[in-house]
Tab-separated table of C-alpha atoms in Angstrom:
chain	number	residue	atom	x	y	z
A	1	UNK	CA	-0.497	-7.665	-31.124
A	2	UNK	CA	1.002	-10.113	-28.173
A	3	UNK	CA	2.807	-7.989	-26.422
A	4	UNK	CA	4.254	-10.807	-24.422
A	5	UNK	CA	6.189	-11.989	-28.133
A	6	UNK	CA	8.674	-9.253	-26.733
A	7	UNK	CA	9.775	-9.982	-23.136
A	8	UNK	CA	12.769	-12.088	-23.668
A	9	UNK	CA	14.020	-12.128	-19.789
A	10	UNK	CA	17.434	-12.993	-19.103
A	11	UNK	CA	17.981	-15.529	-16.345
A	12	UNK	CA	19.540	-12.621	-13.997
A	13	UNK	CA	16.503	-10.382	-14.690
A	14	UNK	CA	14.016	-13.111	-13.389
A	15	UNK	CA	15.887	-13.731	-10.576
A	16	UNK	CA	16.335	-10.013	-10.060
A	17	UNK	CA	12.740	-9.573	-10.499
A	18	UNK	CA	11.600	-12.630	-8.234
A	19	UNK	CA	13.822	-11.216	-5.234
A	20	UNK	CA	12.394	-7.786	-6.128
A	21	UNK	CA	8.888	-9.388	-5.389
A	22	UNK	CA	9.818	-11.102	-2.764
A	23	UNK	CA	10.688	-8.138	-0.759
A	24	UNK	CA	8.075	-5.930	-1.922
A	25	UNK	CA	5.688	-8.414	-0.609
A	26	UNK	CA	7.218	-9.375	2.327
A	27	UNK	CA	7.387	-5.299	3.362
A	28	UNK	CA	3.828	-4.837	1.818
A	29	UNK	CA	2.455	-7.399	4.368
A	30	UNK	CA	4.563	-5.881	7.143
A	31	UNK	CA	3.526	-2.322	6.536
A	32	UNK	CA	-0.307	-3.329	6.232
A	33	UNK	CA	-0.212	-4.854	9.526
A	34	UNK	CA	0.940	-1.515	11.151
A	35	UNK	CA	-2.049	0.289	9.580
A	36	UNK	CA	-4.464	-2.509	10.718
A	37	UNK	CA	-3.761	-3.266	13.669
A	38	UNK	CA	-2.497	-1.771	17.338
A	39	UNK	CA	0.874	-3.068	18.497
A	40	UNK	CA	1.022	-6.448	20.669
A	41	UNK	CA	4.498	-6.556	23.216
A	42	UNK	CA	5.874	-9.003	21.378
A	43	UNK	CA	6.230	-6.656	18.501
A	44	UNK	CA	6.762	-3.723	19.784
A	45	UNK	CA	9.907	-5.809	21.088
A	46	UNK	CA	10.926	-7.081	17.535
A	47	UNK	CA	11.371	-3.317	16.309
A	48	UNK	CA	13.476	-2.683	19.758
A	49	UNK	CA	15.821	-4.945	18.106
A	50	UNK	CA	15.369	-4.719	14.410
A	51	UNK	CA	18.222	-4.260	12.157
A	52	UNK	CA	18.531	-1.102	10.057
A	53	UNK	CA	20.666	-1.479	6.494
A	54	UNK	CA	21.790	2.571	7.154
A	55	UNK	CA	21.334	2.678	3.325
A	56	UNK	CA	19.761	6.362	3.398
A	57	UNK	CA	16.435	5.493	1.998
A	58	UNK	CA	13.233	6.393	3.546
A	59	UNK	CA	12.376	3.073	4.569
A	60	UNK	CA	15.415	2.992	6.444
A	61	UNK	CA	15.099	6.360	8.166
A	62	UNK	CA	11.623	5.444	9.285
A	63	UNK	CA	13.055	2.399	10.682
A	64	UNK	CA	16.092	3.841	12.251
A	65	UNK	CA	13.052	6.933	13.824
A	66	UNK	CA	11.126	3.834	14.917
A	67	UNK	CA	14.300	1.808	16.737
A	68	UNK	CA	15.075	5.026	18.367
A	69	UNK	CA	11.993	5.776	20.111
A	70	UNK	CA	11.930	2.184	21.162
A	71	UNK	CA	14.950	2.427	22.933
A	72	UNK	CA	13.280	4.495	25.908
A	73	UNK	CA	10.483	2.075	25.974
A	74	UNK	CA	8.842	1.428	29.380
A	75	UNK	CA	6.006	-0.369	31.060
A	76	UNK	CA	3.518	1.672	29.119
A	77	UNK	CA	5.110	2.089	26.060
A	78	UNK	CA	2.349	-0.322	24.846
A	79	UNK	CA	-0.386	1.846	26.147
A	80	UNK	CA	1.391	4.907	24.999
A	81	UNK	CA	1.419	3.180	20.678
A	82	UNK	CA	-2.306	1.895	21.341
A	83	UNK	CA	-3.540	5.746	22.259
A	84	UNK	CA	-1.645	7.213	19.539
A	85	UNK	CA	-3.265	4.516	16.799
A	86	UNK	CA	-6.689	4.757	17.932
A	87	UNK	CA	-5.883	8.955	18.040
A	88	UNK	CA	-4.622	8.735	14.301
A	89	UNK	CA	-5.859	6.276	12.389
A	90	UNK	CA	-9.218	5.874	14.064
A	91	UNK	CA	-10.356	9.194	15.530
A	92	UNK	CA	-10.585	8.636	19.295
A	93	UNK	CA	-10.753	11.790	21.457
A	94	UNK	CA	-11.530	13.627	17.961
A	95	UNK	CA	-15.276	15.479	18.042
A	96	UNK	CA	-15.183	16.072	14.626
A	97	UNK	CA	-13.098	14.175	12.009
A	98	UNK	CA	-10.420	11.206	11.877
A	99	UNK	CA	-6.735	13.004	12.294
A	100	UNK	CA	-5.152	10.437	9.533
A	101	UNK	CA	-7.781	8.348	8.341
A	102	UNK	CA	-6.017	5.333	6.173
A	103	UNK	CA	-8.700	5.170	3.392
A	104	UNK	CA	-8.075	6.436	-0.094
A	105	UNK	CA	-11.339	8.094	0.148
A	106	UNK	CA	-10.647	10.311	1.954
A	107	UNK	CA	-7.826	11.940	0.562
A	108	UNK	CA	-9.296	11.479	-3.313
A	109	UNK	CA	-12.874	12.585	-2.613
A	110	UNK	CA	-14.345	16.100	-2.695
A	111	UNK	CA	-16.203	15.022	0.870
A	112	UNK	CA	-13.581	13.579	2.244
A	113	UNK	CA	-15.711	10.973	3.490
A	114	UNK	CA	-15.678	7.150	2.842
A	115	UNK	CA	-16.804	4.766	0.547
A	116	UNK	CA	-16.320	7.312	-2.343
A	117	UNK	CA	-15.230	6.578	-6.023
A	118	UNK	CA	-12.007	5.010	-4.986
A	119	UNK	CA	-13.605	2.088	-2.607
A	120	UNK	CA	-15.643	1.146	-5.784
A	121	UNK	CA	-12.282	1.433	-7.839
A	122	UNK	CA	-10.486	-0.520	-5.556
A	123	UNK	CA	-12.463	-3.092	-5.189
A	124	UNK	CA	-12.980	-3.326	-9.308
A	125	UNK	CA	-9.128	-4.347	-8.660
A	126	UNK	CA	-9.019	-6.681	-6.090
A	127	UNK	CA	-11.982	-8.507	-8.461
A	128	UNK	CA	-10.400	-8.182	-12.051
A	129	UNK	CA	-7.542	-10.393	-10.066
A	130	UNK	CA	-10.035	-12.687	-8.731
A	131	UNK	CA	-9.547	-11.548	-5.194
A	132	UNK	CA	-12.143	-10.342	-3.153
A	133	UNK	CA	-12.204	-9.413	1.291
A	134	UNK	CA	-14.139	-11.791	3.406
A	135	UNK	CA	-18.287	-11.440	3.209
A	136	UNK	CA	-17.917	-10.814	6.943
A	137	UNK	CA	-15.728	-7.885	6.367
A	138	UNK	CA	-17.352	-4.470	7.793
A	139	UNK	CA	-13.986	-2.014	7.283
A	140	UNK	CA	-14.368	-0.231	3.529
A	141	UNK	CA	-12.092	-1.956	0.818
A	142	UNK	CA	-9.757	1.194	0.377
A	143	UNK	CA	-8.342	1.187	3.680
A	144	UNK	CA	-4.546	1.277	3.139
A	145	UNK	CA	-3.749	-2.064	4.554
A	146	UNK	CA	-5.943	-3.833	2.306
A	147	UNK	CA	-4.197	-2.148	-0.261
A	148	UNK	CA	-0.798	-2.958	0.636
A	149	UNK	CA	-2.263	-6.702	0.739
A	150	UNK	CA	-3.277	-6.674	-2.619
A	151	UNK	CA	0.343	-5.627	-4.303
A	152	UNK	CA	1.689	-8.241	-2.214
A	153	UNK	CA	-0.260	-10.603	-3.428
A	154	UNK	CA	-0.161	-9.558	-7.196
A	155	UNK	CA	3.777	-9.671	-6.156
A	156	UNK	CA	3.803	-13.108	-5.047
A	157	UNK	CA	1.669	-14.045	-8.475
A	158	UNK	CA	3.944	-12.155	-10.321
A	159	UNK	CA	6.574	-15.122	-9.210
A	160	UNK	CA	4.781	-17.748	-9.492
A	161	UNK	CA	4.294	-16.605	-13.231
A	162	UNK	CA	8.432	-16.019	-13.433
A	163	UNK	CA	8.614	-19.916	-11.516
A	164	UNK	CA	6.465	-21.180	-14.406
A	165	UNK	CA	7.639	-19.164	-17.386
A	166	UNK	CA	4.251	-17.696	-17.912
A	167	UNK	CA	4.961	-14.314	-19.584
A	168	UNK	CA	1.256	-13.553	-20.208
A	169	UNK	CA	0.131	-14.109	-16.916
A	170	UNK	CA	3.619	-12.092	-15.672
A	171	UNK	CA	3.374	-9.341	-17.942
A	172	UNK	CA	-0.598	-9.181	-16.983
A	173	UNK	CA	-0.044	-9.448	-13.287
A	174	UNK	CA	3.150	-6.698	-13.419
A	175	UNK	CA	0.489	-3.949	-15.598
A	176	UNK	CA	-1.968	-5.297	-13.053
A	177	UNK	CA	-0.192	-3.870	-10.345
A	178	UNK	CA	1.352	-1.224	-11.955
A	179	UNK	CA	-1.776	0.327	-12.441
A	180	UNK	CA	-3.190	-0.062	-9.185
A	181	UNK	CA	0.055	1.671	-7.849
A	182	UNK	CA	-0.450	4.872	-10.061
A	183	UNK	CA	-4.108	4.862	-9.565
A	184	UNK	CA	-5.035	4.210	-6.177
A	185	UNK	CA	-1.608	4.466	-4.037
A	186	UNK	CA	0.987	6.750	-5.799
A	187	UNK	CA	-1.846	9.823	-5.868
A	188	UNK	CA	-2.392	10.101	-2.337
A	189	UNK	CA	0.103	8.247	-0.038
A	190	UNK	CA	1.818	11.513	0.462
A	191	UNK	CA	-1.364	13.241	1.921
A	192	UNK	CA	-1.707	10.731	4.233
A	193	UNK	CA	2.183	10.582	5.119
A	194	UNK	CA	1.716	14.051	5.495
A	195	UNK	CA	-1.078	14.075	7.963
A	196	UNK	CA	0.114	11.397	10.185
A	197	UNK	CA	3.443	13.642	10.522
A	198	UNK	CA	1.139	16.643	11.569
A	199	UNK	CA	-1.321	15.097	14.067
A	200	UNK	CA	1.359	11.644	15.349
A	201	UNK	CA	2.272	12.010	18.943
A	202	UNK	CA	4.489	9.607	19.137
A	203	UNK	CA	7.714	9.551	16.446
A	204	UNK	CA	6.765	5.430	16.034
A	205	UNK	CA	4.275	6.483	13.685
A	206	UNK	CA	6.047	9.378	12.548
A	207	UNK	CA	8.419	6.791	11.257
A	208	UNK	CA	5.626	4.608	10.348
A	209	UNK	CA	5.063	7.458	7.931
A	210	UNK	CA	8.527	8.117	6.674
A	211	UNK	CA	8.372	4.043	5.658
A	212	UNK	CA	5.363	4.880	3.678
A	213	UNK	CA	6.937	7.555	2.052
A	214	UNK	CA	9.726	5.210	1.278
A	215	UNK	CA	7.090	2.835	-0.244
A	216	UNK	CA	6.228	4.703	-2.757
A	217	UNK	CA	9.426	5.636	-3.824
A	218	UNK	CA	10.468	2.158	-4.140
A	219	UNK	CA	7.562	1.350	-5.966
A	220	UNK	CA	7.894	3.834	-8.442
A	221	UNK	CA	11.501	3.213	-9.158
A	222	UNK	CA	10.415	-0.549	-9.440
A	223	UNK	CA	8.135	-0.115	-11.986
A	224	UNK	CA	10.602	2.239	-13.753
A	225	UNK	CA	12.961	-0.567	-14.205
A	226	UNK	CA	10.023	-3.769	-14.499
A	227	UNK	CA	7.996	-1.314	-17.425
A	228	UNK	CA	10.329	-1.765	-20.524
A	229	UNK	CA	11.594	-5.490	-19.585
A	230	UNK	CA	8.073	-6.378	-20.104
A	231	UNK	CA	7.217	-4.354	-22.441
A	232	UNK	CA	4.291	-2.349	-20.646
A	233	UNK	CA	4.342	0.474	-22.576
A	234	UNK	CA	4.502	4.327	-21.145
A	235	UNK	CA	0.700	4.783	-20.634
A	236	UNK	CA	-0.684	3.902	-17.507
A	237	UNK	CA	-4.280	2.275	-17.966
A	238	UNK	CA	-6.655	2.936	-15.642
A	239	UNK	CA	-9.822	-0.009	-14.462
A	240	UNK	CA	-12.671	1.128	-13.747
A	241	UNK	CA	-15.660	0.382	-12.159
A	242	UNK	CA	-18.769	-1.769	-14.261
A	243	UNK	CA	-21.124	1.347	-13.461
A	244	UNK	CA	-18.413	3.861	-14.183
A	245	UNK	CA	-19.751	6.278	-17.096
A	246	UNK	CA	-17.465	7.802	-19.624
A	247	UNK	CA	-17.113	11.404	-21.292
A	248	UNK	CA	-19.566	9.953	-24.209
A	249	UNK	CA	-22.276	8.931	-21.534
A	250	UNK	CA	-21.434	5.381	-22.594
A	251	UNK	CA	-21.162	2.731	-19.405
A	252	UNK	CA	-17.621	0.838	-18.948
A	253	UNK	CA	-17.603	-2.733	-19.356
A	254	UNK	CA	-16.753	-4.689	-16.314
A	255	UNK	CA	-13.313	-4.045	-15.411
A	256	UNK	CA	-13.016	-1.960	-18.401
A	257	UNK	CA	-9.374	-0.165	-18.996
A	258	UNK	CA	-9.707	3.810	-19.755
């Protein structure tokens, strides 16, 4: 049966729903860039000055953590952010292992190595929505900031299916993303969050990490509310990988849902 026969969204609930997406992929960008990339001046110099709601959420207390250790910034704060990143997210100075390594991984895999079971799964995301990195692109797929790419662009789809009254592509897009949430973000954010609050010198990332926290707790209580407007149902499918095998010994089709 059509599912999408059953979403009958009010005007205020698309327009609640398109702002929704708007700012979850507006922050999604933002919070990727943090995890790719080391701070330029110019930035660092934006978050001196940002504005913080003081609404009590995470997001906002990791902002508020970050604004505050900006405010005895110097001549090498810079220097001082760049050593931290590389120290965290990279493993520089470390002999044996990455402090906070960003790649799902890591935290999912009995190795704790890369390029485990949930590179391949990511990826069999980013492709069932016809998205895909650059050839060029040496960094595995399941780093955290590609991750945090992808739901903002399955956000900003997600509106341009509201903007042309496409429910099937809406309702697809919104499970779509759903999924990916519970699969490959919601079951080890906190792990991660955790070690960058153990091993961070500097409280910048420790509120980098408190925002992350926030993510996820914004992006559960999103799909919460988007689930039975669109008539998603309560079970979260999984995707899976072409090669993956289930319990019968029987392959997965491409992109198969478990």
């Amino acid at each position: 049966m059509d599912q999408t026969n059953r979403i009958a969204l009010t005007g205020a609930e698309a327009q609640e729903m398109r702002e929704a997406n708007e700012v979850r992929a507006a922050f999604c960008r933002f919070l990727a860039s943090l995890y790719l990339y080391e701070l330029t001046d110019e930035q660092i110099e934006a978050f001196a000055h940002i504005d913080v709601a003081g609404d009590g959420t995470a997001i906002d207390e990791g902002l508020s953590t970050i604004k505050e250790y900006l405010r005895h910034r110097h001549g090498g704060t810079r220097q001082e952010l760049a050593v931290d990143y590389a120290r965290v997210f990279l493993g520089a100075g470390s002999y044996d292992r990455i402090l906070a390594p960003p790649y799902e991984s890591v935290f999912t895999s009995e190795e704790r190595i890369l390029m485990q079971d949930a590179r391949d799964g990511a990826v069999t995301y980013y492709r069932r929505a016809g998205l895909d990195l650059p050839a060029d692109n040496t960094t595995p797929e399941d780093h955290l900031g590609f991750e945090l790419q992808f739901v903002a662009a399955l956000a900003e789809r997600a509106n341009e299916a509201l903007d042309g009254g496409d429910k099937a592509v809406l309702a697809e897009t919104m499970a779509l993303a759903r999924s990916f949430f519970a699969r490959h973000q919601q079951n080890w954010l906190s792990a991660l969050c955790d070690a960058v609050d153990e091993f961070a010198e500097t409280d910048f990332y420790r509120g980098v990490a408190r925002m992350t926290r926030g993510y996820v707790e914004s992006e559960a209580a999103f799909f919460d509310e988007v689930a039975p407007v669109l008539s998603l149902g309560d079970e979260v499918a999984e995707i899976r990988p072409a090669w993956d095998v289930d319990d019968t010994g029987t392959l997965a089709a491409e992109g198969a849902v478990a």
